[in-house]
C-alpha cells in the first residue's frame, strides 16, 4: 500500500513547479533521531545533508548534497522531493518569485547554492521522549530519567548546538522543538528551555510542537525566562471527540487537552506569542470529524487549522497502515471521505489542507456533478470566492512580513 496512493479520478498531482520556490533548503535544518541533518521533513525529502553528531553544523549547511538540493529548487526540478507527499506542493503553498524576500530573490537570480549565513530555523527532533503512545507513531511511551546517560547526552547536545549557532548573541535564529516527541515530556528539552536566559539572545525565537497535554499554567511559568522569545505554538490533536481522541492520541484525555487549549488560546489572545496552529493527521479513525475539528478550533481563535495525511512511520503493519489510508480510492470508506471534504468550512482562510487539497477539489467536482445548472453555479462560486479570498488573505500576510522586514533594515 502506497502512503500517497493516487487515483485516476483525482486532479493531476504533478504540478508545474517552475517559478515556485521552496524556502526550506535555504533557511531550515532538521536534526533527527538517526543523526542525520535534513533541510526538510525527511518524510517529504528523504536525503540527509550530513551527520550533525559527527560534523560541524555550519559545514553541513553547505555540503555538496545541500547545494544540489538547492539547485533543484532553483531549476524547478525538485528532484529530491516527494511531490505527492509534500503538503506545500500539494497544497499549492509554494511562493512565486514575486512573493519572495530580497535575499531569496538574490539566491534565485545568481543561482546561489552556497549560502553565507547559517540556518535561520533549526528543528531539534532527536529525542523521542513522549507522554503519549499514538498508534501512528509508536507502541509505547518513552522517557529518559535525569540520571540516565541518554538524558545527559541529549541535554548536552542541545546546549552545544545552540552555542555553535549563537556565537553572536544577536544572531537571528528560530529553534523548533520538537518533531520527535513532546518538548515538555522530554526532560532534556525541557531543562534546556528552562535554563536559557532569553534576554541575552534578543533575536532567538522558539516554536513548540506539542501534544499540549503538559502545557499548563505551571509549565508556562517554568518557561518565564523565554516568554518574550516564544513565537509559535503548534498543537497536535487529531480529533474533535473524546472517543476518537482516546484512540488516536493513546494515553491522553480530551477533557485535559481542551482545558489546556482554552489556556493556550487565552495566551494567544493576550498576544503572549504570535501564532497558534492545531494539527489534524487524517486517517480512517478520525476523518469524519474533519469539519467539526475545523469549527471547534476556528471558534476558539486558532490562527491556522492544518490537515495532512497520516505517514507510515513503521509503527503499524502493512495491513494496518492500508486500513487507515482513507484517501486510497480502493478503501471501502473512500467515497464517504470525499463527501466529508465537501463541507464549506474547509474553504475558510485559516484552514490549510496541505496534501488533502486535491481530494477537496474532487469533493467539490462531485458535489456539482448531479446538481441543476443554477445550483452548480452556486456551489462553484461559493468555493471559488472563498478560495480567492483565502489566497488574498495569504498574500496580505506575505505583504505584512515584507513591510516588517523593510522596517528592520
Short mmCIF file of C-alpha atoms in Angstrom, two decimals:
data_model
loop_
_atom_site.label_atom_id
_atom_site.label_comp_id
_atom_site.label_asym_id
_atom_site.label_seq_id
_atom_site.Cartn_x
_atom_site.Cartn_y
_atom_site.Cartn_z
CA UNK A 1 0.00 0.00 0.00
CA UNK A 2 1.46 3.35 -1.02
CA UNK A 3 1.30 6.16 1.52
CA UNK A 4 0.18 8.53 -1.21
CA UNK A 5 -1.72 6.16 -3.48
CA UNK A 6 -3.00 8.13 -6.43
CA UNK A 7 -6.34 7.91 -8.13
CA UNK A 8 -7.16 8.42 -11.81
CA UNK A 9 -10.26 10.34 -10.71
CA UNK A 10 -8.18 12.97 -8.93
CA UNK A 11 -6.83 16.16 -10.47
CA UNK A 12 -3.16 15.92 -11.51
CA UNK A 13 -0.87 15.55 -8.52
CA UNK A 14 2.21 16.54 -10.51
CA UNK A 15 2.17 20.33 -10.53
CA UNK A 16 4.40 22.55 -12.64
CA UNK A 17 6.81 23.87 -10.03
CA UNK A 18 8.94 26.12 -12.19
CA UNK A 19 8.63 29.66 -10.93
CA UNK A 20 7.66 28.47 -7.45
CA UNK A 21 10.27 28.25 -4.74
CA UNK A 22 10.51 26.24 -1.57
CA UNK A 23 12.35 28.21 1.12
CA UNK A 24 13.23 25.31 3.41
CA UNK A 25 16.61 24.29 1.90
CA UNK A 26 17.71 27.94 2.07
CA UNK A 27 16.56 28.54 5.64
CA UNK A 28 15.92 25.38 7.62
CA UNK A 29 17.69 22.40 9.11
CA UNK A 30 16.14 19.46 10.95
CA UNK A 31 18.25 17.34 13.31
CA UNK A 32 16.77 13.86 13.56
CA UNK A 33 16.91 10.73 15.67
CA UNK A 34 19.03 8.91 13.08
CA UNK A 35 21.78 11.51 13.46
CA UNK A 36 21.02 12.95 10.06
CA UNK A 37 20.66 16.65 9.28
CA UNK A 38 17.93 17.44 6.74
CA UNK A 39 16.77 20.61 5.01
CA UNK A 40 13.13 19.48 5.12
CA UNK A 41 10.97 16.87 6.81
CA UNK A 42 12.50 13.52 5.74
CA UNK A 43 9.01 12.21 5.03
CA UNK A 44 8.96 14.65 2.10
CA UNK A 45 12.67 14.90 1.26
CA UNK A 46 14.48 11.77 2.35
CA UNK A 47 18.12 12.73 1.62
CA UNK A 48 20.17 14.00 4.55
CA UNK A 49 22.90 16.59 4.05
CA UNK A 50 25.26 15.32 6.76
CA UNK A 51 25.64 13.81 10.24
CA UNK A 52 25.14 16.51 12.87
CA UNK A 53 26.63 14.47 15.72
CA UNK A 54 29.87 13.98 13.80
CA UNK A 55 30.21 17.15 11.72
CA UNK A 56 30.04 20.88 12.35
CA UNK A 57 26.59 22.22 11.55
CA UNK A 58 27.95 25.17 9.60
CA UNK A 59 29.91 22.82 7.31
CA UNK A 60 26.92 20.53 6.85
CA UNK A 61 24.81 23.53 5.85
CA UNK A 62 26.80 23.97 2.65
CA UNK A 63 27.67 20.33 1.98
CA UNK A 64 27.67 19.17 -1.67
CA UNK A 65 24.29 17.46 -1.28
CA UNK A 66 22.79 20.57 0.36
CA UNK A 67 23.98 22.60 -2.61
CA UNK A 68 22.47 20.16 -5.09
CA UNK A 69 19.12 20.19 -3.29
CA UNK A 70 19.04 24.00 -3.51
CA UNK A 71 19.92 23.81 -7.20
CA UNK A 72 16.92 21.51 -7.74
CA UNK A 73 14.65 24.18 -6.24
CA UNK A 74 16.12 26.93 -8.40
CA UNK A 75 15.81 24.90 -11.64
CA UNK A 76 12.28 23.78 -10.74
CA UNK A 77 13.00 20.04 -10.97
CA UNK A 78 12.51 19.36 -7.23
CA UNK A 79 14.20 16.04 -7.97
CA UNK A 80 14.86 15.22 -4.32
CA UNK A 81 11.29 15.92 -3.20
CA UNK A 82 8.35 13.57 -2.82
CA UNK A 83 6.00 15.83 -4.74
CA UNK A 84 2.90 13.83 -3.84
CA UNK A 85 3.54 13.61 -0.11
CA UNK A 86 4.71 17.22 0.36
CA UNK A 87 1.82 19.30 1.75
CA UNK A 88 3.37 22.53 0.50
CA UNK A 89 3.42 21.25 -3.08
CA UNK A 90 0.03 19.54 -2.96
CA UNK A 91 -1.44 22.44 -1.00
CA UNK A 92 -0.20 24.86 -3.70
CA UNK A 93 1.52 26.87 -0.99
CA UNK A 94 4.96 27.40 -2.52
CA UNK A 95 5.54 31.12 -3.14
CA UNK A 96 6.04 32.63 -6.58
CA UNK A 97 9.15 34.68 -7.36
CA UNK A 98 7.30 37.96 -6.80
CA UNK A 99 6.36 36.92 -3.27
CA UNK A 100 9.96 36.28 -2.18
CA UNK A 101 12.04 38.49 0.10
CA UNK A 102 15.04 40.26 -1.50
CA UNK A 103 17.61 37.82 -0.08
CA UNK A 104 15.82 34.83 -1.57
CA UNK A 105 15.44 36.61 -4.91
CA UNK A 106 19.20 37.16 -4.91
CA UNK A 107 19.80 33.43 -4.43
CA UNK A 108 17.49 32.64 -7.35
CA UNK A 109 18.88 35.32 -9.66
CA UNK A 110 22.51 34.32 -9.01
CA UNK A 111 21.76 30.59 -8.79
CA UNK A 112 23.50 30.75 -5.44
CA UNK A 113 23.59 27.43 -3.61
CA UNK A 114 26.47 28.12 -1.20
CA UNK A 115 24.99 30.34 1.49
CA UNK A 116 26.92 32.88 3.52
CA UNK A 117 24.61 32.54 6.53
CA UNK A 118 23.85 29.67 8.89
CA UNK A 119 20.33 28.17 9.00
CA UNK A 120 17.66 30.54 10.32
CA UNK A 121 15.36 27.75 11.51
CA UNK A 122 16.65 24.64 13.27
CA UNK A 123 14.41 21.82 14.47
CA UNK A 124 15.51 19.69 17.42
CA UNK A 125 13.93 16.34 16.73
CA UNK A 126 16.49 13.98 18.23
CA UNK A 127 14.71 12.98 21.45
CA UNK A 128 11.70 10.65 21.09
CA UNK A 129 10.50 11.14 24.67
CA UNK A 130 6.71 11.50 24.79
CA UNK A 131 3.88 11.17 27.27
CA UNK A 132 1.63 9.56 24.63
CA UNK A 133 1.84 6.40 22.54
CA UNK A 134 -0.15 7.42 19.47
CA UNK A 135 -0.64 4.35 17.21
CA UNK A 136 0.59 6.33 14.18
CA UNK A 137 3.95 6.90 15.87
CA UNK A 138 4.86 4.29 18.49
CA UNK A 139 3.73 1.31 20.53
CA UNK A 140 4.67 2.67 23.96
CA UNK A 141 5.58 5.83 25.83
CA UNK A 142 9.23 6.79 26.21
CA UNK A 143 11.09 8.90 28.75
CA UNK A 144 14.66 9.20 29.98
CA UNK A 145 15.34 9.81 33.67
CA UNK A 146 17.56 12.65 34.77
CA UNK A 147 20.34 10.27 35.84
CA UNK A 148 20.42 8.37 32.54
CA UNK A 149 23.22 8.68 30.00
CA UNK A 150 20.62 9.38 27.31
CA UNK A 151 19.36 12.43 29.19
CA UNK A 152 22.88 13.75 29.79
CA UNK A 153 23.91 13.27 26.15
CA UNK A 154 20.75 14.83 24.72
CA UNK A 155 20.79 17.83 27.06
CA UNK A 156 24.46 18.41 26.30
CA UNK A 157 23.71 18.22 22.57
CA UNK A 158 21.03 20.92 22.90
CA UNK A 159 23.47 23.31 24.54
CA UNK A 160 26.35 22.55 22.17
CA UNK A 161 24.29 23.09 19.02
CA UNK A 162 22.76 26.30 20.34
CA UNK A 163 26.15 27.65 21.42
CA UNK A 164 27.55 26.92 17.94
CA UNK A 165 24.69 28.74 16.23
CA UNK A 166 24.64 31.66 18.68
CA UNK A 167 28.32 32.59 18.84
CA UNK A 168 26.99 36.05 18.08
CA UNK A 169 24.16 36.54 20.62
CA UNK A 170 22.36 38.85 18.17
CA UNK A 171 22.02 36.14 15.51
CA UNK A 172 18.53 35.61 14.07
CA UNK A 173 17.67 32.02 14.98
CA UNK A 174 14.44 30.09 15.45
CA UNK A 175 14.56 26.78 17.31
CA UNK A 176 11.65 24.42 16.67
CA UNK A 177 11.20 21.84 19.45
CA UNK A 178 10.20 19.08 18.62
CA UNK A 179 9.03 16.81 15.80
CA UNK A 180 10.07 13.57 17.50
CA UNK A 181 8.05 13.56 20.72
CA UNK A 182 6.92 16.29 23.09
CA UNK A 183 9.12 19.20 24.24
CA UNK A 184 7.66 19.20 27.75
CA UNK A 185 7.71 15.44 28.22
CA UNK A 186 11.40 15.34 27.28
CA UNK A 187 13.45 16.24 30.34
CA UNK A 188 16.44 17.02 28.10
CA UNK A 189 14.47 19.53 26.02
CA UNK A 190 12.51 20.95 28.94
CA UNK A 191 15.51 21.57 31.17
CA UNK A 192 17.34 23.10 28.20
CA UNK A 193 14.42 25.51 27.68
CA UNK A 194 14.22 26.36 31.38
CA UNK A 195 17.95 27.13 31.53
CA UNK A 196 18.08 29.73 28.74
CA UNK A 197 18.00 33.43 29.58
CA UNK A 198 16.15 34.83 26.57
CA UNK A 199 17.18 38.41 27.33
CA UNK A 200 20.76 37.51 26.31
CA UNK A 201 19.57 36.46 22.83
CA UNK A 202 17.15 39.15 21.59
CA UNK A 203 16.70 37.53 18.15
CA UNK A 204 16.30 33.95 19.37
CA UNK A 205 12.79 32.60 18.79
CA UNK A 206 11.13 29.35 19.78
CA UNK A 207 8.46 27.30 18.08
CA UNK A 208 6.94 24.46 20.07
CA UNK A 209 5.39 21.35 18.52
CA UNK A 210 3.48 19.65 21.30
CA UNK A 211 0.51 17.46 22.09
CA UNK A 212 -0.47 20.20 24.53
CA UNK A 213 -1.24 17.94 27.47
CA UNK A 214 1.65 19.24 29.58
CA UNK A 215 1.44 22.89 28.51
CA UNK A 216 -0.36 24.04 31.64
CA UNK A 217 -0.17 27.38 33.50
CA UNK A 218 2.51 25.85 35.75
CA UNK A 219 4.60 24.73 32.78
CA UNK A 220 4.21 28.15 31.16
CA UNK A 221 5.60 29.81 34.27
CA UNK A 222 8.58 27.46 34.26
CA UNK A 223 9.43 28.93 30.85
CA UNK A 224 9.30 32.51 32.16
CA UNK A 225 12.89 33.33 31.11
CA UNK A 226 12.00 32.81 27.44
CA UNK A 227 8.42 34.16 27.38
CA UNK A 228 9.42 37.00 25.08
CA UNK A 229 11.19 34.57 22.76
CA UNK A 230 8.25 32.23 22.17
CA UNK A 231 6.82 32.85 18.72
CA UNK A 232 4.69 29.91 17.55
CA UNK A 233 2.92 27.04 19.27
CA UNK A 234 1.69 24.06 17.22
CA UNK A 235 -0.62 21.60 18.97
CA UNK A 236 -1.34 18.14 17.53
CA UNK A 237 -4.84 16.97 18.49
CA UNK A 238 -6.24 14.82 15.62
CA UNK A 239 -9.79 14.54 16.98
CA UNK A 240 -12.85 16.52 17.96
CA UNK A 241 -14.50 13.99 20.30
CA UNK A 242 -13.28 12.27 23.44
CA UNK A 243 -13.95 8.81 21.97
CA UNK A 244 -11.76 9.37 18.92
CA UNK A 245 -9.10 11.24 20.89
CA UNK A 246 -8.68 8.25 23.21
CA UNK A 247 -7.91 6.09 20.15
CA UNK A 248 -5.66 8.32 18.05
CA UNK A 249 -3.93 10.05 20.99
CA UNK A 250 -3.47 6.96 23.12
CA UNK A 251 -2.77 7.82 26.76
CA UNK A 252 -4.32 11.29 26.56
CA UNK A 253 -7.64 12.71 27.76
CA UNK A 254 -9.78 15.00 25.64
CA UNK A 255 -11.01 16.97 28.66
CA UNK A 256 -7.40 17.80 29.57
CA UNK A 257 -6.39 18.94 26.10
CA UNK A 258 -9.50 21.11 25.78
CA UNK A 259 -8.82 22.74 29.16
CA UNK A 260 -5.22 23.38 28.14
CA UNK A 261 -6.30 24.70 24.74
CA UNK A 262 -8.51 27.27 26.44
CA UNK A 263 -5.46 28.40 28.41
CA UNK A 264 -3.21 28.44 25.32
CA UNK A 265 -5.85 30.33 23.32
CA UNK A 266 -6.04 32.89 26.12
CA UNK A 267 -2.26 33.35 25.90
CA UNK A 268 -2.62 33.89 22.16
CA UNK A 269 -5.49 36.37 22.63
CA UNK A 270 -3.30 38.27 25.10
CA UNK A 271 -0.53 38.36 22.44
CA UNK A 272 1.92 36.34 24.51
CA UNK A 273 3.07 34.73 21.25
CA UNK A 274 2.38 35.30 17.54
CA UNK A 275 0.80 32.20 16.05
CA UNK A 276 -1.26 29.24 17.26
CA UNK A 277 -1.77 26.26 14.98
CA UNK A 278 -3.61 23.00 15.60
CA UNK A 279 -2.79 19.86 13.61
CA UNK A 280 -5.01 17.00 12.48
CA UNK A 281 -3.43 13.90 10.90
CA UNK A 282 -6.13 12.39 8.67
CA UNK A 283 -6.75 8.65 8.93
CA UNK A 284 -9.64 6.20 8.84
CA UNK A 285 -10.33 6.54 12.56
CA UNK A 286 -10.91 10.31 12.53
CA UNK A 287 -11.76 11.57 9.02
CA UNK A 288 -15.47 12.01 9.83
CA UNK A 289 -14.51 14.68 12.39
CA UNK A 290 -12.62 16.93 9.95
CA UNK A 291 -15.34 19.65 9.63
CA UNK A 292 -16.15 19.58 13.36
CA UNK A 293 -12.46 19.91 14.23
CA UNK A 294 -12.13 22.96 11.98
CA UNK A 295 -15.20 24.60 13.52
CA UNK A 296 -14.18 23.98 17.14
CA UNK A 297 -10.72 25.48 16.80
CA UNK A 298 -11.70 28.32 14.48
CA UNK A 299 -14.26 29.31 17.11
CA UNK A 300 -11.54 29.13 19.78
CA UNK A 301 -9.44 31.64 17.85
CA UNK A 302 -6.62 29.49 16.47
CA UNK A 303 -4.63 31.15 13.68
CA UNK A 304 -4.48 28.07 11.48
CA UNK A 305 -6.02 24.61 11.30
CA UNK A 306 -3.74 22.18 9.45
CA UNK A 307 -4.72 18.83 7.95
CA UNK A 308 -2.37 16.24 6.48
CA UNK A 309 -2.28 12.56 5.56
CA UNK A 310 -1.01 10.07 8.09
CA UNK A 311 2.55 8.95 7.36
CA UNK A 312 3.86 5.40 7.65
CA UNK A 313 6.40 5.65 10.46
CA UNK A 314 6.69 1.87 10.77
CA UNK A 315 4.53 1.55 13.89
CA UNK A 316 1.79 -0.31 12.01
CA UNK A 317 1.85 -3.45 9.94
CA UNK A 318 1.40 -3.04 6.20
CA UNK A 319 -2.23 -4.13 6.58
CA UNK A 320 -2.95 -1.74 9.45
CA UNK A 321 -1.49 1.19 7.56
CA UNK A 322 -3.53 0.29 4.45
CA UNK A 323 -6.70 0.23 6.55
CA UNK A 324 -6.00 3.82 7.66
CA UNK A 325 -5.21 5.23 4.20
CA UNK A 326 -8.67 6.63 3.74
CA UNK A 327 -7.60 8.56 0.61
CA UNK A 328 -6.89 5.36 -1.37
CA UNK A 329 -9.71 5.00 -3.92
CA UNK A 330 -9.85 1.26 -3.13
CA UNK A 331 -10.57 1.93 0.54
CA UNK A 332 -14.19 0.98 1.43
CA UNK A 333 -14.78 4.41 3.02
CA UNK A 334 -13.11 6.42 0.26
CA UNK A 335 -16.30 7.88 -1.22
CA UNK A 336 -17.56 8.94 2.19
CA UNK A 337 -14.19 10.57 2.89
CA UNK A 338 -14.56 12.61 -0.30
CA UNK A 339 -18.09 13.65 0.66
CA UNK A 340 -16.87 14.85 4.09
CA UNK A 341 -14.40 17.14 2.33
CA UNK A 342 -17.22 18.97 0.55
CA UNK A 343 -18.06 20.83 3.77
CA UNK A 344 -17.85 24.60 3.11
CA UNK A 345 -15.98 25.30 6.35
CA UNK A 346 -12.87 23.80 4.73
CA UNK A 347 -12.63 26.86 2.46
CA UNK A 348 -12.05 29.11 5.46
CA UNK A 349 -8.86 31.16 5.03
CA UNK A 350 -7.42 29.80 8.28
CA UNK A 351 -7.86 26.17 7.19
CA UNK A 352 -4.83 24.68 5.46
CA UNK A 353 -5.44 21.34 3.72
CA UNK A 354 -1.92 20.59 2.51
CA UNK A 355 -1.78 17.22 0.76
CA UNK A 356 -5.53 16.79 1.36
CA UNK A 357 -6.30 19.66 -1.04
CA UNK A 358 -6.56 17.54 -4.24
CA UNK A 359 -9.28 15.46 -2.57
CA UNK A 360 -11.12 18.60 -1.53
CA UNK A 361 -11.13 19.71 -5.18
CA UNK A 362 -12.54 16.33 -6.19
CA UNK A 363 -15.21 16.66 -3.49
CA UNK A 364 -16.36 19.99 -4.99
CA UNK A 365 -16.41 18.48 -8.50
CA UNK A 366 -18.57 15.60 -7.30
CA UNK A 367 -20.85 17.91 -5.38
CA UNK A 368 -21.50 19.90 -8.54
CA UNK A 369 -21.88 16.92 -10.88
CA UNK A 370 -25.50 15.96 -10.30
CA UNK A 371 -26.89 19.39 -9.49
CA UNK A 372 -29.14 21.60 -11.63
CA UNK A 373 -27.25 24.29 -13.52
CA UNK A 374 -28.19 27.09 -11.10
CA UNK A 375 -27.07 25.04 -8.10
CA UNK A 376 -23.82 24.17 -9.87
CA UNK A 377 -23.04 27.86 -10.29
CA UNK A 378 -23.91 28.49 -6.66
CA UNK A 379 -21.56 25.75 -5.42
CA UNK A 380 -18.80 26.79 -7.83
CA UNK A 381 -18.87 30.47 -6.96
CA UNK A 382 -19.12 29.75 -3.25
CA UNK A 383 -15.97 27.60 -3.48
CA UNK A 384 -14.25 29.91 -5.98
CA UNK A 385 -14.85 33.09 -4.00
CA UNK A 386 -13.79 31.50 -0.72
CA UNK A 387 -10.62 30.22 -2.38
CA UNK A 388 -9.88 33.65 -3.89
CA UNK A 389 -10.40 35.38 -0.55
CA UNK A 390 -8.18 32.76 1.11
CA UNK A 391 -5.38 33.39 -1.40
CA UNK A 392 -5.79 37.15 -0.97
CA UNK A 393 -5.59 36.75 2.80
CA UNK A 394 -2.36 34.74 2.45
CA UNK A 395 -0.87 37.37 0.12
CA UNK A 396 -1.69 40.08 2.65
CA UNK A 397 0.20 38.04 5.25
CA UNK A 398 3.22 37.93 2.92
CA UNK A 399 2.95 41.68 2.33
CA UNK A 400 2.83 42.29 6.07
CA UNK A 401 6.05 40.26 6.51
CA UNK A 402 7.72 42.28 3.73
CA UNK A 403 6.75 45.58 5.38
CA UNK A 404 8.07 44.37 8.74
CA UNK A 405 11.29 43.28 7.03
CA UNK A 406 11.73 46.73 5.42
CA UNK A 407 11.32 48.50 8.75
CA UNK A 408 14.01 46.23 10.24
CA UNK A 409 16.55 47.28 7.56
#
